[in-house]
GROMACS .gro file of C-alpha atoms in nm:
model
  346
    1MET     CA    1   8.610  10.302   8.005
    2LYS     CA    2   8.474  10.378   7.656
    3PHE     CA    3   8.573  10.220   7.327
    4ALA     CA    4   8.373  10.432   7.085
    5LYS     CA    5   8.641  10.395   6.817
    6LEU     CA    6   8.640  10.017   6.796
    7THR     CA    7   8.683   9.914   6.434
    8ALA     CA    8   8.399   9.812   6.209
    9SER     CA    9   8.512   9.449   6.208
   10THR     CA   10   8.478   9.420   6.584
   11LEU     CA   11   8.143   9.596   6.593
   12ALA     CA   12   8.014   9.379   6.310
   13ILE     CA   13   8.071   9.073   6.528
   14ALA     CA   14   7.833   9.209   6.791
   15ALA     CA   15   7.586   9.405   6.583
   16VAL     CA   16   7.317   9.139   6.605
   17SER     CA   17   7.008   9.249   6.796
   18ALA     CA   18   6.874   9.036   7.078
   19THR     CA   19   6.576   8.842   6.942
   20SER     CA   20   6.518   8.562   7.192
   21ALA     CA   21   6.242   8.620   7.442
   22VAL     CA   22   6.393   8.503   7.770
   23ALA     CA   23   6.355   8.600   8.133
   24ARG     CA   24   6.727   8.684   8.156
   25ASP     CA   25   6.893   8.898   7.895
   26ASN     CA   26   7.223   8.965   8.075
   27ILE     CA   27   7.513   8.731   8.016
   28GLN     CA   28   7.629   8.591   8.351
   29VAL     CA   29   8.004   8.540   8.402
   30ALA     CA   30   8.188   8.418   8.711
   31GLY     CA   31   8.527   8.279   8.806
   32SER     CA   32   8.894   8.371   8.813
   33SER     CA   33   9.004   8.690   8.988
   34THR     CA   34   9.297   8.699   8.744
   35VAL     CA   35   9.068   8.709   8.441
   36LEU     CA   36   8.828   8.949   8.618
   37PRO     CA   37   8.990   9.279   8.510
   38TYR     CA   38   9.003   9.168   8.146
   39ALA     CA   39   8.645   9.040   8.150
   40SER     CA   40   8.528   9.363   8.316
   41ILE     CA   41   8.692   9.575   8.047
   42VAL     CA   42   8.536   9.362   7.774
   43ALA     CA   43   8.193   9.360   7.940
   44GLU     CA   44   8.186   9.739   7.965
   45ALA     CA   45   8.301   9.782   7.606
   46PHE     CA   46   8.047   9.523   7.490
   47GLY     CA   47   7.763   9.707   7.666
   48ASP     CA   48   7.879  10.045   7.536
   49ASN     CA   49   7.931   9.942   7.173
   50THR     CA   50   7.655   9.690   7.100
   51ASP     CA   51   7.280   9.657   7.139
   52PHE     CA   52   7.322   9.395   7.413
   53PRO     CA   53   7.313   9.468   7.787
   54THR     CA   54   7.643   9.482   7.973
   55PRO     CA   55   7.730   9.131   8.099
   56VAL     CA   56   7.738   9.074   8.473
   57VAL     CA   57   8.090   8.967   8.572
   58GLU     CA   58   8.167   8.820   8.914
   59SER     CA   59   8.487   8.688   9.070
   60GLY     CA   60   8.531   8.414   9.330
   61GLY     CA   61   8.815   8.206   9.186
   62SER     CA   62   8.853   7.960   8.900
   63SER     CA   63   8.730   7.659   9.093
   64ALA     CA   64   8.426   7.840   9.230
   65GLY     CA   65   8.337   7.978   8.887
   66LEU     CA   66   8.366   7.639   8.721
   67LYS     CA   67   8.161   7.480   8.997
   68ARG     CA   68   7.877   7.726   8.930
   69PHE     CA   69   7.918   7.679   8.555
   70CYS     CA   70   7.883   7.301   8.589
   71GLN     CA   71   7.565   7.311   8.798
   72GLY     CA   72   7.337   7.289   8.499
   73VAL     CA   73   7.184   7.430   8.182
   74GLY     CA   74   6.920   7.702   8.189
   75GLU     CA   75   6.879   8.068   8.260
   76GLU     CA   76   6.929   8.014   8.635
   77HIS     CA   77   7.288   7.901   8.568
   78THR     CA   78   7.592   8.101   8.458
   79ASP     CA   79   7.685   8.119   8.090
   80VAL     CA   80   8.061   8.171   8.114
   81ALA     CA   81   8.332   8.058   8.357
   82ASN     CA   82   8.659   8.251   8.371
   83ALA     CA   83   8.964   8.044   8.466
   84SER     CA   84   9.336   8.097   8.515
   85ARG     CA   85   9.391   7.726   8.447
   86LYS     CA   86   9.245   7.458   8.222
   87ILE     CA   87   8.924   7.292   8.332
   88ARG     CA   88   8.999   6.965   8.511
   89GLU     CA   89   8.870   6.623   8.412
   90LYS     CA   90   8.670   6.594   8.734
   91GLU     CA   91   8.504   6.928   8.652
   92ILE     CA   92   8.420   6.811   8.301
   93LYS     CA   93   8.265   6.502   8.458
   94ALA     CA   94   8.067   6.713   8.706
   95CYS     CA   95   7.943   6.927   8.418
   96ALA     CA   96   7.833   6.620   8.222
   97GLU     CA   97   7.649   6.477   8.520
   98ASN     CA   98   7.444   6.798   8.531
   99GLY     CA   99   7.374   6.810   8.156
  100VAL     CA  100   7.652   7.053   8.063
  101THR     CA  101   7.801   6.842   7.787
  102ASP     CA  102   7.904   7.090   7.516
  103ILE     CA  103   8.169   7.333   7.640
  104ILE     CA  104   8.366   7.576   7.426
  105GLU     CA  105   8.716   7.643   7.563
  106VAL     CA  106   8.846   7.990   7.479
  107ARG     CA  107   9.209   8.076   7.553
  108ILE     CA  108   9.236   8.454   7.576
  109GLY     CA  109   9.613   8.494   7.616
  110TYR     CA  110   9.880   8.462   7.882
  111ASP     CA  111   9.959   8.614   8.220
  112GLY     CA  112  10.230   8.577   8.482
  113ILE     CA  113  10.212   8.554   8.858
  114VAL     CA  114  10.441   8.783   9.051
  115PHE     CA  115  10.569   8.832   9.404
  116ALA     CA  116  10.518   9.186   9.526
  117SER     CA  117  10.550   9.376   9.852
  118GLN     CA  118  10.493   9.717  10.006
  119GLN     CA  119  10.674  10.004   9.836
  120GLY     CA  120  10.815  10.104  10.174
  121GLY     CA  121  10.887   9.753  10.297
  122PRO     CA  122  11.204   9.540  10.292
  123ALA     CA  123  11.393   9.503   9.966
  124TYR     CA  124  11.257   9.175   9.834
  125THR     CA  125  11.398   9.226   9.487
  126ALA     CA  126  11.517   8.883   9.381
  127PHE     CA  127  11.382   8.534   9.445
  128THR     CA  128  11.440   8.188   9.315
  129GLN     CA  129  11.189   7.907   9.341
  130SER     CA  130  11.417   7.756   9.606
  131ASP     CA  131  11.383   8.068   9.822
  132ILE     CA  132  11.005   8.049   9.818
  133PHE     CA  133  11.014   7.678   9.897
  134ASN     CA  134  11.257   7.728  10.185
  135ALA     CA  135  11.038   8.004  10.327
  136LEU     CA  136  10.703   7.825  10.301
  137ALA     CA  137  10.753   7.448  10.306
  138PRO     CA  138  10.680   7.257  10.629
  139LYS     CA  139  10.999   7.053  10.583
  140VAL     CA  140  11.323   7.173  10.423
  141MET     CA  141  11.678   7.058  10.372
  142VAL     CA  142  11.926   7.168  10.641
  143ASP     CA  143  12.281   7.030  10.638
  144GLY     CA  144  12.177   6.748  10.406
  145ALA     CA  145  11.879   6.636  10.613
  146LEU     CA  146  11.506   6.692  10.569
  147VAL     CA  147  11.381   6.861  10.886
  148ASP     CA  148  11.089   7.066  11.016
  149ASN     CA  149  11.127   7.416  10.876
  150PRO     CA  150  11.333   7.615  11.128
  151TYR     CA  151  11.338   7.941  10.930
  152THR     CA  152  11.166   8.252  11.063
  153LYS     CA  153  11.347   8.514  10.852
  154TRP     CA  154  11.434   8.525  10.484
  155SER     CA  155  11.799   8.585  10.568
  156ASP     CA  156  11.810   8.260  10.769
  157PHE     CA  157  11.862   8.063  10.447
  158ASN     CA  158  11.975   8.330  10.200
  159ALA     CA  159  12.201   8.610  10.323
  160ASP     CA  160  12.114   8.818  10.016
  161LEU     CA  161  11.750   8.842  10.128
  162PRO     CA  162  11.630   9.086  10.396
  163ASP     CA  163  11.659   9.020  10.768
  164ALA     CA  164  11.279   9.030  10.785
  165GLU     CA  165  11.015   8.797  10.922
  166ILE     CA  166  10.872   8.550  10.672
  167LEU     CA  167  10.509   8.633  10.598
  168ALA     CA  168  10.356   8.535  10.264
  169PHE     CA  169  10.000   8.580  10.144
  170ILE     CA  170   9.931   8.316   9.881
  171PRO     CA  171   9.618   8.232   9.679
  172GLY     CA  172   9.380   7.987   9.845
  173THR     CA  173   9.322   7.644   9.699
  174LYS     CA  174   9.007   7.743   9.508
  175HIS     CA  175   9.206   7.981   9.289
  176GLY     CA  176   9.367   7.876   8.962
  177THR     CA  177   9.663   8.092   9.059
  178ARG     CA  178   9.737   7.850   9.344
  179GLU     CA  179   9.790   7.566   9.099
  180VAL     CA  180  10.041   7.768   8.897
  181PHE     CA  181  10.213   7.880   9.218
  182GLU     CA  182  10.244   7.519   9.331
  183GLU     CA  183  10.360   7.371   9.002
  184LYS     CA  184  10.596   7.644   8.881
  185VAL     CA  185  10.734   7.771   9.210
  186ILE     CA  186  10.693   7.534   9.505
  187ALA     CA  187  10.743   7.208   9.313
  188VAL     CA  188  11.045   7.348   9.129
  189GLY     CA  189  11.197   7.466   9.457
  190CYS     CA  190  11.130   7.132   9.623
  191GLU     CA  191  11.324   6.951   9.353
  192ALA     CA  192  11.603   7.210   9.328
  193THR     CA  193  11.679   7.201   9.702
  194GLY     CA  194  11.694   6.823   9.709
  195ALA     CA  195  11.388   6.789   9.932
  196MET     CA  196  11.198   6.574   9.685
  197ALA     CA  197  11.490   6.334   9.642
  198ALA     CA  198  11.522   6.312  10.021
  199MET     CA  199  11.156   6.221  10.053
  200ILE     CA  200  11.192   5.943   9.796
  201ASP     CA  201  11.514   5.819   9.958
  202ALA     CA  202  11.323   5.801  10.287
  203GLY     CA  203  11.074   5.559  10.132
  204MET     CA  204  10.803   5.779   9.980
  205SER     CA  205  10.665   5.692   9.640
  206GLU     CA  206  10.730   5.950   9.371
  207ASP     CA  207  10.360   6.043   9.363
  208ASP     CA  208  10.348   6.090   9.741
  209ALA     CA  209  10.667   6.296   9.732
  210GLU     CA  210  10.522   6.520   9.461
  211ASP     CA  211  10.213   6.576   9.675
  212ALA     CA  212  10.422   6.644   9.987
  213CYS     CA  213  10.630   6.897   9.793
  214LEU     CA  214  10.321   7.112   9.744
  215GLU     CA  215  10.235   7.142  10.112
  216VAL     CA  216  10.290   7.476  10.289
  217ARG     CA  217  10.364   7.545  10.652
  218THR     CA  218  10.073   7.604  10.890
  219ASP     CA  219  10.242   7.813  11.158
  220GLY     CA  220  10.106   8.145  11.031
  221ARG     CA  221  10.395   8.239  10.805
  222SER     CA  222  10.206   8.124  10.496
  223VAL     CA  223   9.854   8.263  10.479
  224ASP     CA  224   9.593   8.147  10.227
  225ILE     CA  225   9.386   8.426  10.072
  226ASP     CA  226   9.048   8.300   9.957
  227GLY     CA  227   8.930   8.637   9.826
  228ASP     CA  228   9.060   8.824   9.524
  229TYR     CA  229   9.381   9.022   9.484
  230THR     CA  230   9.235   9.325   9.663
  231GLU     CA  231   9.230   9.115   9.981
  232THR     CA  232   9.595   9.022   9.929
  233LEU     CA  233   9.679   9.389   9.874
  234ALA     CA  234   9.497   9.485  10.196
  235SER     CA  235   9.694   9.221  10.387
  236ILE     CA  236  10.022   9.360  10.255
  237ASP     CA  237   9.912   9.715  10.339
  238ALA     CA  238   9.865   9.598  10.697
  239ASN     CA  239  10.194   9.402  10.719
  240VAL     CA  240  10.514   9.579  10.624
  241ASN     CA  241  10.707   9.251  10.590
  242GLY     CA  242  10.439   9.084  10.381
  243ILE     CA  243  10.492   8.932  10.037
  244GLY     CA  244  10.192   8.863   9.816
  245VAL     CA  245  10.122   8.658   9.505
  246PHE     CA  246   9.943   8.854   9.231
  247GLY     CA  247   9.865   8.835   8.862
  248LEU     CA  248  10.088   9.061   8.654
  249ALA     CA  249   9.795   9.276   8.545
  250PHE     CA  250   9.689   9.350   8.904
  251TYR     CA  251  10.045   9.442   9.000
  252GLU     CA  252  10.082   9.670   8.697
  253ASN     CA  253   9.768   9.855   8.802
  254ASN     CA  254   9.902   9.902   9.156
  255THR     CA  255  10.265   9.998   9.107
  256ASP     CA  256  10.207  10.300   9.330
  257LYS     CA  257  10.152  10.059   9.621
  258LEU     CA  258  10.363   9.756   9.528
  259LYS     CA  259  10.716   9.669   9.418
  260VAL     CA  260  10.785   9.346   9.239
  261ALA     CA  261  11.061   9.086   9.271
  262THR     CA  262  11.240   8.903   8.995
  263MET     CA  263  11.208   8.525   8.973
  264ALA     CA  264  11.517   8.326   8.879
  265GLY     CA  265  11.678   8.652   8.766
  266VAL     CA  266  11.398   8.756   8.528
  267ALA     CA  267  11.169   9.053   8.586
  268PRO     CA  268  10.801   8.989   8.508
  269SER     CA  269  10.669   9.187   8.214
  270THR     CA  270  10.455   9.142   7.908
  271GLU     CA  271  10.774   9.101   7.705
  272THR     CA  272  10.936   8.836   7.927
  273ILE     CA  273  10.612   8.639   7.947
  274ALA     CA  274  10.564   8.654   7.569
  275SER     CA  275  10.921   8.534   7.515
  276GLY     CA  276  10.887   8.254   7.769
  277ASP     CA  277  11.180   8.387   7.974
  278TYR     CA  278  10.976   8.457   8.286
  279PRO     CA  279  10.932   8.117   8.453
  280VAL     CA  280  10.598   8.172   8.628
  281SER     CA  281  10.343   8.230   8.353
  282ARG     CA  282  10.022   8.058   8.247
  283PRO     CA  283   9.746   8.067   7.983
  284LEU     CA  284   9.411   8.223   8.074
  285TYR     CA  285   9.072   8.092   7.963
  286PHE     CA  286   8.701   8.132   7.967
  287TYR     CA  287   8.451   7.853   7.907
  288VAL     CA  288   8.120   7.900   7.727
  289LYS     CA  289   7.811   7.685   7.768
  290LYS     CA  290   7.714   7.608   7.407
  291ALA     CA  291   7.357   7.521   7.507
  292HIS     CA  292   7.309   7.887   7.607
  293ILE     CA  293   7.416   8.023   7.267
  294GLY     CA  294   7.104   8.144   7.088
  295VAL     CA  295   6.913   8.143   7.418
  296ILE     CA  296   7.097   8.407   7.620
  297PRO     CA  297   7.115   8.710   7.389
  298GLY     CA  298   7.463   8.809   7.279
  299LEU     CA  299   7.652   8.517   7.431
  300LYS     CA  300   7.839   8.413   7.117
  301GLU     CA  301   7.885   8.775   7.020
  302TYR     CA  302   8.041   8.844   7.361
  303ALA     CA  303   8.286   8.556   7.318
  304GLN     CA  304   8.384   8.678   6.971
  305PHE     CA  305   8.409   9.035   7.092
  306PHE     CA  306   8.641   8.932   7.378
  307ILE     CA  307   8.897   8.765   7.149
  308SER     CA  308   8.875   9.007   6.859
  309ASP     CA  309   9.206   9.150   6.733
  310GLU     CA  310   9.096   9.495   6.844
  311LEU     CA  311   9.056   9.390   7.208
  312ALA     CA  312   9.279   9.086   7.267
  313GLY     CA  313   9.543   9.154   7.003
  314PRO     CA  314   9.891   9.283   7.090
  315SER     CA  315   9.783   9.645   7.040
  316GLY     CA  316   9.445   9.615   7.210
  317PRO     CA  317   9.334   9.754   7.546
  318LEU     CA  318   9.373   9.418   7.722
  319ALA     CA  319   9.744   9.424   7.642
  320ASN     CA  320   9.766   9.760   7.817
  321TYR     CA  321   9.645   9.583   8.131
  322GLY     CA  322   9.906   9.308   8.117
  323LEU     CA  323   9.750   9.042   7.894
  324VAL     CA  324  10.002   8.880   7.661
  325SER     CA  325   9.826   8.826   7.331
  326ASP     CA  326   9.787   8.467   7.221
  327PRO     CA  327  10.007   8.395   6.916
  328GLU     CA  328   9.730   8.160   6.795
  329LEU     CA  329   9.453   8.419   6.839
  330GLY     CA  330   9.324   8.359   6.485
  331LYS     CA  331   9.282   7.989   6.559
  332ILE     CA  332   9.092   8.068   6.880
  333GLN     CA  333   8.867   8.308   6.691
  334GLN     CA  334   8.780   8.031   6.444
  335ILE     CA  335   8.697   7.789   6.724
  336VAL     CA  336   8.445   8.037   6.865
  337ALA     CA  337   8.305   8.126   6.523
  338ASP     CA  338   8.247   7.757   6.447
  339GLU     CA  339   8.128   7.681   6.802
  340VAL     CA  340   8.376   7.395   6.833
  341VAL     CA  341   8.333   7.224   7.170
  342MET     CA  342   8.597   7.045   7.375
  343GLY     CA  343   8.671   6.712   7.218
  344GLY     CA  344   8.640   6.859   6.869
  345GLY     CA  345   8.264   6.842   6.820
  346MET     CA  346   8.049   7.113   6.668
   0.00000   0.00000   0.00000
């Protein structure tokens, strides 16, 4: 993909020539499979339109990318971690223990997670968070009691859903998407069905009940996918009844293979995510190691290039791939320009 007509303002950001003599001149990026398509587009455009080499962008999940990022400072360590969630306190601590103390947090925009299935499969067209909880939780409410999940078909608990075997491919625990899935779908369904209240009434603490709400069944009807969305897509291709969890951008690039369900009556789209109507959306980030700026050629320029109006704005190419532009993009641009690290330092 070429961006030969990028505006002068964007190109001016990255027009600096690499001057540092280092063994590695490629920016190294790893992390979220959700951010991967956006980072890949930016990396290619950056290599095509500047004097810097094209950054090397790898996937592996938010947690895996942040783990690599936090391993240390120096050319043998990655420069940027992509994440579909905020960095956690324990990760910040792990970074600090390895000398990674100055981290620039860059929010690139927003994305939604969607539930999609085979084009030729059953008509999974409408879900609520309660439906997903009832399908995947190890214990559910039946006739006012919390019991081991007896459901094998979607229609067992909702007659409006297909008479099809429950089989869901969900992101593994190392993915930032899993956290959003748990908090905005499973936890909401747990509370809405009364399961959480039943756990507390049975003597659980609120904290323990919240943790129990996030558990999924282990009888093969809920399958963790540790790879990226292409692995989820392959699993759905091989299972006509399968439902998968994807980022909106991946779904929109595979509408010839997938059909999407609504969530709580709202169809996922750039517009419904931007308005806040779609209930399963999240901010996307990348994290920059400030100690590598000025050492790894083009690192700051890459960060500025990524969040420029021309790329990350509402009319930019990233929006065409499902990214919802950040309404505070100008503020984010200033943070990068000033190299403001987490905690407010410079």
